Amino acid sequence: MKPDSGYVGLAGKTQMPLHAKIENPFHVADRAALGRCLEANVEGYAELKQQLEAVDKEHQARADELEAEAYKRFEELWEPQNPDASPHEREAAIDAFFKDAGLDAFMDLWRGAENDISAQMKALVDRHFKESGHDGAILERDEGGVGKKPIKTYIAFDSTQVKSVHNRGTFDPNDPRIMRQDGVRGSITFGDNEILNRLSRTVQTSPPLSTRSASLCQGYGKPRGRR
């Protein structure tokens, strides 16, 4: 979730005003600081990250070889016979040569190797969080992805903590539905440690943030003198 309705560069532009109940968040400066914290405090995480980097390095080298071989064949066999081809035809032909060289299948293999290690990393982090006592996180400057405007971001760890402003106004710990409409909408009660105020917050559709931190990350990477 983000604190205003401004567009921040995500693929999805549909937004929804929300109430969120986050009573014990941890604070972190950005994703880079979060990564450093996980490496320092989650046992086994740093080793898996090194494995992931090694897999990427190895597979990138082979992918470069396959791409170079395919492009060489394209230049030798296709380009001389199609000097007047349009950019679209040329791109389609290159893709066909890449596929014939086995690049597509190799990329699937690479993604599978990455996903196996990433799943192990996520399992470590999820277990760590279950023991942390935190129910959310606040990233002061979350860039998220290429082209996304850095923005303060609020993360609820459970779907039952977030409700549409158009629902009946209660946080049912057993109901993950964000648009629960039964009954009459009433006031929403936050805990004594209120983090988000009672004004509507907005969320912009995007892939969920899969990485979370724990109590040892509180304030990790934040400049001196800032709360």
mmCIF file of C-alpha atoms in Angstrom, residues 1 15 31 44 103 136 148 197 205:
data_model
loop_
_atom_site.group_PDB
_atom_site.id
_atom_site.type_symbol
_atom_site.label_atom_id
_atom_site.label_comp_id
_atom_site.label_asym_id
_atom_site.label_seq_id
_atom_site.Cartn_x
_atom_site.Cartn_y
_atom_site.Cartn_z
ATOM 1 C CA MET A 1 0.000 0.000 0.000
ATOM 2 C CA GLN A 15 -6.312 1.677 -7.387
ATOM 3 C CA ARG A 31 14.930 -2.948 -0.331
ATOM 4 C CA GLY A 44 21.155 -19.795 5.788
ATOM 5 C CA LEU A 103 17.633 -20.700 -26.052
ATOM 6 C CA GLY A 136 3.680 -5.459 8.937
ATOM 7 C CA LYS A 148 8.717 2.923 -10.430
ATOM 8 C CA ASN A 197 -4.449 6.902 10.371
ATOM 9 C CA THR A 205 -2.119 -3.423 -8.203
#
